[in-house]
Amino acid sequence: MGSSSSSMDHIPNAEELMQETGFSAAHLLRLYERFEFLDKDQTGELRPEDFGAIGGLALNPIGDRIISAFFSPGQETVDFPSFVRVLAHFRPNGTNRTRNGTQQEPVNSRTRKLKFAFQLYDQDRDGKISRAELLQVLRAMLGIQVTEEQLQSIAERAIQEADLDRDDAISFDEFKKVQQVSPHPQTPTKETPLHPTEGGR
Amino acid sequence: MAALWTPSLLLSACLLGCLGLTPLTELPQPHNQPTSLGFNSSDGSLFVDVPMALRVFSVDYHHVQAPFEIVLWIMLASLAKLGFHWSGRVPAVVPESCLLIMVGLLVGGVIYGVRHSAPPTLSADAFFLFLLPPIVLDAGYFLPGRLFFENLGTILWYAVLGTLWNVLGIGLSLYGVCVLAQSSLGDVSLLHCLLFGSLIAAVDPVAVLSVFQEMHVNEQLHILVFGESLLNDAVTVVLYKLFESFLRLPSVSGLDVLLGGCRVVVVGLGGLFVGLFFGLVAALTSRFTSRAQVIAPLFVFLYSYLSYLTSEMLHLSGIMAIVTCAVTMKQYVEANVSERSNTSIQYFLKMWSSVSETLIFIFLGVSTIQDVHMWSWPFVCSTLLLCLVWRATGVLLLTAVVNKLRRNAVTFRDQFIIAYGGLRGAICFSLVFLIDDFPKKRLFITTTIVVILFTVFVQGMTIKPLVELLDVKRKKRALPTVSEEIHSRLIDLLLAGIEDVVGYWGQHYWKDKFEQFNRKYLRRFLIREDHQARSSILRVYQELERREQRGDEEAPPPLVDPRSHSRPLLPEEMDSIRRILSRNLQNFNNKQTPAYSRHTLHQDATIDKTRRPLHIQQSLGYTYNTITHWSQVMNASKHTVCSISPRPTLQDSSVPAASAQAGPVDPKSSAAREDQVSPQHQVPVGRAPKKQLSFVLENEKQQ
């Protein structure tokens, strides 16, 4: 897919990004090409409309939340480093490389993924999932087939299970605790598209 | 409703009486040639014998014999089907195919009893030329395209390699059995065994479909089994013909085997191209049918059948041709042709395939009643056993390899269903009749019948309970809490979304390329001018309506009842919550509804895609900008239709290029839109907005 060395020059701060996120050069190049593909008007930054043009995302019930997760609060655009940083959460586990031996938690650890998922619920970024926010997510996922009372009771039950300090909201720690018993929230096979050797399947 | 069995049985008995009472003299037919369907020759007609006077009343059966008998058979088949559906609890336990075979057995037995000779059997020609094409066409037309192509690699893997594995395995092992049982089976040669293996190993789409109808499996599994049964036709037919021609050759060399391998490729690809060609021609023809809408459906059927016949003529794979034809022409025909014609096409397809399938199964039953059966315990039993064993090992091995390359692994439960659901059906039956005559041909026929009956009855009836057993076993381990269920579904959706953002290189690369090609050339060429724009505008308008309605729903703040905070939930409520969650949340990735339904027109299947709630960018708050932007677009009336470049699918068209002029926001239309935002939850996709849109378009057209 073209020589990597010349195109890597287009990517600003490639080395730092690779270190920070753990992506390999080939991965990074792929992501850059994807970024450029999404960036229809070539401004070097992505706006919400660019994300909106992605087919499958439009049909995804939480598509808009995923899109907003890419944007830091208050920002209107996403540049390439931020784009990559967000995607680094989902990097395949097998290629963990800490270059300089720092003991920081790898970017794609389970906690980071949970934090990302937590932010999908917690739209106002106050660190807690309130009942209203949970209801919104449920409504989005369950669509129109479920009545309001059923939604309320489902949200009720979810909060009951998770909320340990009785503040009628789920904090990140409570969220983590509830998810302790569930299996690891991603399968490595899902991330094989980021593997550079794929041409077809 | 057992009471309704009796009238239908009575009616069937009357029909049988008519059949039986046809003139008893018939030309004796040699047993080796299959007697053709119901074409008894009779001496003459019956007359009321009034000599030398004007005959007031006469019966001339001979005149109408052929169509009359055909109609009677079809009538019998349809009545049996009706009776089946009215019979209460039976459909839940016994699949339809089994019941139909039993009816066929009954009818065959009656005919045999009345006539004391073999009843008419299913001739291979009638089967391949008349009965099979409608079923395959129906399957191809309603094939869920995207799912099929996403899983195409796996399907091909199973179809080609799996069939090869089965054929060679069964053939060679059977030869081993024959060698071991020298006394009774000594004259069955290796080539004969391989030939038999090739026809018995093929999974039959008709049988598979009929059983999976009642079993609700997820889409992916359904498409795997079904796709495999469709595509393995190429391999089966080639191997069959190959071994048959080997049998006729004095000797077989390595070169012949190599040529045989090439033939597989040629047959498969040849069928594909024939189908593609006819599909595109059909799409092009449908572009011009606006003035004669009534015959538009006819073109669909004619072209598909023509593709089938052409490829059969060229000894290519007819099934692949007709499936390709259907898949190719579907999107263009649906865009070109009116709503009613679309409905007619779908309805007729369903009807014909239904009748065809019923007839096939009934004839399977009837043909079982033969004069001469040759039975051999070792051969029959070992065939049954080997079929199961080889299929199971084949599926296990292939899946182990293919799981490493797939995104969604094929689970063990799925593997079991694939292996156990490999039913054999009428294709094997017809193929076995076509074998050149040799001493043990009767044995082959008997064994084939036994295998078919076994797979359809035993496997067909037990697969559902077994699957449920497997499911229940796994479910008993731990009931996830509600939070876990919600969260795991959220993670699923999240991952799917991330994959979409990243752009899934392996598959979507080619898909995107194809979509571009499709949009730029094919659709412009094959779809009518005004239909290109209308479809996209209509869809966007519906999407906007839905967005507005969702926006309205979220506006009233959810009333949090402080009382319910401390009330613990009853277990029944817990169960109902769990049921709701698993039913609804699974709909995104692992759909439990069958994508293909034999008895009903799944209109929801196609419309559902446009109906799913779309929440694009609501939380970002710029929806309103988009809406006003679009309302400007809509109201720049004349210019709208032409200036928007065709955006074919909903998936790509959420925000079109900003090509519209900035006209003044029309207050009238936005007010009208607000009126239609319905306050209640159960949202119908606005039929009123559609009318308004068509009104707008009509205005434009009249200009």
Short mmCIF file of N, CA, C and O in Angstrom, two decimals, chain B residues 574-620:
data_model
loop_
_atom_site.label_atom_id
_atom_site.label_comp_id
_atom_site.label_asym_id
_atom_site.label_seq_id
_atom_site.Cartn_x
_atom_site.Cartn_y
_atom_site.Cartn_z
N MET B 574 -38.01 -9.06 37.29
CA MET B 574 -36.63 -9.30 36.89
C MET B 574 -36.59 -10.13 35.62
O MET B 574 -35.86 -9.85 34.69
N ASP B 575 -37.41 -11.18 35.63
CA ASP B 575 -37.43 -12.04 34.45
C ASP B 575 -37.91 -11.30 33.23
O ASP B 575 -37.35 -11.44 32.14
N SER B 576 -38.94 -10.49 33.44
CA SER B 576 -39.46 -9.81 32.25
C SER B 576 -38.45 -8.79 31.75
O SER B 576 -38.28 -8.60 30.55
N ILE B 577 -37.74 -8.17 32.70
CA ILE B 577 -36.70 -7.23 32.27
C ILE B 577 -35.64 -7.96 31.46
O ILE B 577 -35.21 -7.50 30.41
N ARG B 578 -35.26 -9.10 31.98
CA ARG B 578 -34.22 -9.85 31.28
C ARG B 578 -34.68 -10.25 29.89
O ARG B 578 -33.92 -10.19 28.92
N ARG B 579 -35.94 -10.65 29.83
CA ARG B 579 -36.45 -11.05 28.52
C ARG B 579 -36.45 -9.90 27.55
O ARG B 579 -36.05 -10.02 26.40
N ILE B 580 -36.89 -8.74 28.06
CA ILE B 580 -36.92 -7.57 27.18
C ILE B 580 -35.52 -7.26 26.69
O ILE B 580 -35.30 -7.03 25.51
N LEU B 581 -34.59 -7.28 27.61
CA LEU B 581 -33.23 -6.93 27.22
C LEU B 581 -32.69 -7.89 26.17
O LEU B 581 -32.17 -7.48 25.15
N SER B 582 -32.81 -9.18 26.45
CA SER B 582 -32.19 -10.10 25.51
C SER B 582 -32.90 -10.07 24.19
O SER B 582 -32.30 -10.22 23.14
N ARG B 583 -34.21 -9.80 24.22
CA ARG B 583 -34.90 -9.77 22.95
C ARG B 583 -34.51 -8.55 22.15
O ARG B 583 -34.26 -8.61 20.96
N ASN B 584 -34.45 -7.41 22.82
CA ASN B 584 -34.27 -6.19 22.07
C ASN B 584 -32.82 -5.83 21.82
O ASN B 584 -32.47 -5.36 20.77
N LEU B 585 -31.98 -6.06 22.82
CA LEU B 585 -30.62 -5.61 22.65
C LEU B 585 -29.86 -6.47 21.67
O LEU B 585 -28.89 -6.04 21.10
N GLN B 586 -30.32 -7.68 21.50
CA GLN B 586 -29.57 -8.52 20.59
C GLN B 586 -29.86 -8.20 19.15
O GLN B 586 -29.25 -8.75 18.27
N ASN B 587 -30.82 -7.33 18.94
CA ASN B 587 -31.23 -7.13 17.57
C ASN B 587 -30.17 -6.48 16.71
O ASN B 587 -30.27 -6.50 15.51
N PHE B 588 -29.18 -5.87 17.35
CA PHE B 588 -28.25 -5.17 16.49
C PHE B 588 -27.27 -6.11 15.84
O PHE B 588 -27.13 -6.13 14.63
N ASN B 589 -26.58 -6.89 16.66
CA ASN B 589 -25.55 -7.72 16.06
C ASN B 589 -26.02 -9.12 15.74
O ASN B 589 -25.77 -9.64 14.67
N ASN B 590 -26.63 -9.74 16.69
CA ASN B 590 -27.04 -11.12 16.47
C ASN B 590 -28.52 -11.20 16.31
O ASN B 590 -29.24 -11.52 17.24
N LYS B 591 -28.99 -10.92 15.16
CA LYS B 591 -30.44 -10.89 15.00
C LYS B 591 -31.01 -12.28 15.12
O LYS B 591 -30.51 -13.23 14.54
N GLN B 592 -32.06 -12.40 15.86
CA GLN B 592 -32.69 -13.70 16.01
C GLN B 592 -33.76 -13.93 14.97
O GLN B 592 -34.26 -15.02 14.84
N THR B 593 -34.13 -12.89 14.28
CA THR B 593 -35.18 -13.10 13.27
C THR B 593 -34.55 -13.63 12.01
O THR B 593 -33.50 -13.15 11.59
N PRO B 594 -35.18 -14.61 11.38
CA PRO B 594 -34.60 -15.13 10.14
C PRO B 594 -34.67 -14.08 9.05
O PRO B 594 -35.67 -13.40 8.91
N ALA B 595 -33.58 -13.98 8.33
CA ALA B 595 -33.56 -12.98 7.28
C ALA B 595 -34.42 -13.42 6.12
O ALA B 595 -34.80 -12.63 5.28
N TYR B 596 -34.70 -14.71 6.04
CA TYR B 596 -35.42 -15.22 4.90
C TYR B 596 -36.57 -16.04 5.41
O TYR B 596 -36.41 -16.92 6.22
N SER B 597 -37.74 -15.76 4.96
CA SER B 597 -38.89 -16.47 5.48
C SER B 597 -39.66 -17.06 4.33
O SER B 597 -39.94 -16.41 3.34
N ARG B 598 -40.02 -18.34 4.45
CA ARG B 598 -40.68 -19.02 3.36
C ARG B 598 -42.12 -18.58 3.21
O ARG B 598 -42.62 -18.42 2.11
N HIS B 599 -42.82 -18.38 4.32
CA HIS B 599 -44.26 -18.22 4.20
C HIS B 599 -44.75 -16.80 4.14
O HIS B 599 -45.86 -16.56 3.73
N THR B 600 -43.94 -15.88 4.59
CA THR B 600 -44.45 -14.51 4.59
C THR B 600 -43.49 -13.63 3.84
O THR B 600 -42.32 -13.91 3.71
N LEU B 601 -44.05 -12.54 3.38
CA LEU B 601 -43.21 -11.54 2.78
C LEU B 601 -42.63 -10.73 3.91
O LEU B 601 -43.34 -10.00 4.57
N HIS B 602 -41.34 -10.84 4.10
CA HIS B 602 -40.78 -10.08 5.19
C HIS B 602 -40.55 -8.65 4.76
O HIS B 602 -39.46 -8.24 4.49
N GLN B 603 -41.63 -7.91 4.68
CA GLN B 603 -41.48 -6.51 4.29
C GLN B 603 -40.66 -5.78 5.31
O GLN B 603 -39.92 -4.87 5.00
N ASP B 604 -40.81 -6.21 6.58
CA ASP B 604 -40.06 -5.53 7.62
C ASP B 604 -38.57 -5.65 7.39
O ASP B 604 -37.82 -4.78 7.76
N ALA B 605 -38.18 -6.74 6.75
CA ALA B 605 -36.74 -6.95 6.60
C ALA B 605 -36.10 -5.83 5.80
O ALA B 605 -35.02 -5.39 6.09
N THR B 606 -36.80 -5.40 4.76
CA THR B 606 -36.18 -4.35 3.97
C THR B 606 -36.50 -2.98 4.51
O THR B 606 -35.67 -2.10 4.51
N ILE B 607 -37.71 -2.81 4.98
CA ILE B 607 -38.08 -1.49 5.45
C ILE B 607 -37.42 -1.21 6.79
O ILE B 607 -37.11 -0.08 7.11
N ASP B 608 -37.18 -2.28 7.55
CA ASP B 608 -36.58 -2.09 8.87
C ASP B 608 -35.29 -1.32 8.81
O ASP B 608 -34.97 -0.53 9.68
N LYS B 609 -34.54 -1.53 7.76
CA LYS B 609 -33.25 -0.88 7.70
C LYS B 609 -33.41 0.62 7.67
O LYS B 609 -32.58 1.36 8.15
N THR B 610 -34.47 1.06 7.04
CA THR B 610 -34.64 2.50 7.01
C THR B 610 -35.36 3.00 8.24
O THR B 610 -35.43 4.17 8.49
N ARG B 611 -35.92 2.05 9.02
CA ARG B 611 -36.72 2.51 10.13
C ARG B 611 -35.92 2.61 11.41
O ARG B 611 -36.39 3.12 12.39
N ARG B 612 -34.77 2.06 11.45
CA ARG B 612 -34.07 2.03 12.72
C ARG B 612 -33.82 3.43 13.22
O ARG B 612 -33.44 4.31 12.47
N PRO B 613 -33.99 3.61 14.49
CA PRO B 613 -33.85 4.99 14.99
C PRO B 613 -32.45 5.52 14.76
O PRO B 613 -31.48 4.86 15.05
N LEU B 614 -32.42 6.66 14.21
CA LEU B 614 -31.13 7.26 13.88
C LEU B 614 -30.88 8.42 14.80
O LEU B 614 -31.67 9.35 14.88
N HIS B 615 -29.80 8.34 15.47
CA HIS B 615 -29.55 9.38 16.48
C HIS B 615 -28.38 10.24 16.09
O HIS B 615 -27.61 10.64 16.92
N ILE B 616 -28.27 10.49 14.83
CA ILE B 616 -27.03 11.12 14.41
C ILE B 616 -26.86 12.48 15.02
O ILE B 616 -27.69 13.35 14.88
N GLN B 617 -25.79 12.62 15.67
CA GLN B 617 -25.32 13.94 16.13
C GLN B 617 -26.35 14.73 16.91
O GLN B 617 -26.36 15.94 16.86
N GLN B 618 -27.22 14.04 17.60
CA GLN B 618 -28.19 14.83 18.37
C GLN B 618 -27.54 15.51 19.52
O GLN B 618 -27.80 16.66 19.84
N SER B 619 -26.67 14.77 20.20
CA SER B 619 -26.09 15.37 21.39
C SER B 619 -25.16 16.49 21.04
O SER B 619 -24.82 17.30 21.87
N LEU B 620 -24.72 16.54 19.81
CA LEU B 620 -23.83 17.62 19.46
C LEU B 620 -24.59 18.88 19.13
O LEU B 620 -24.00 19.92 18.94
#
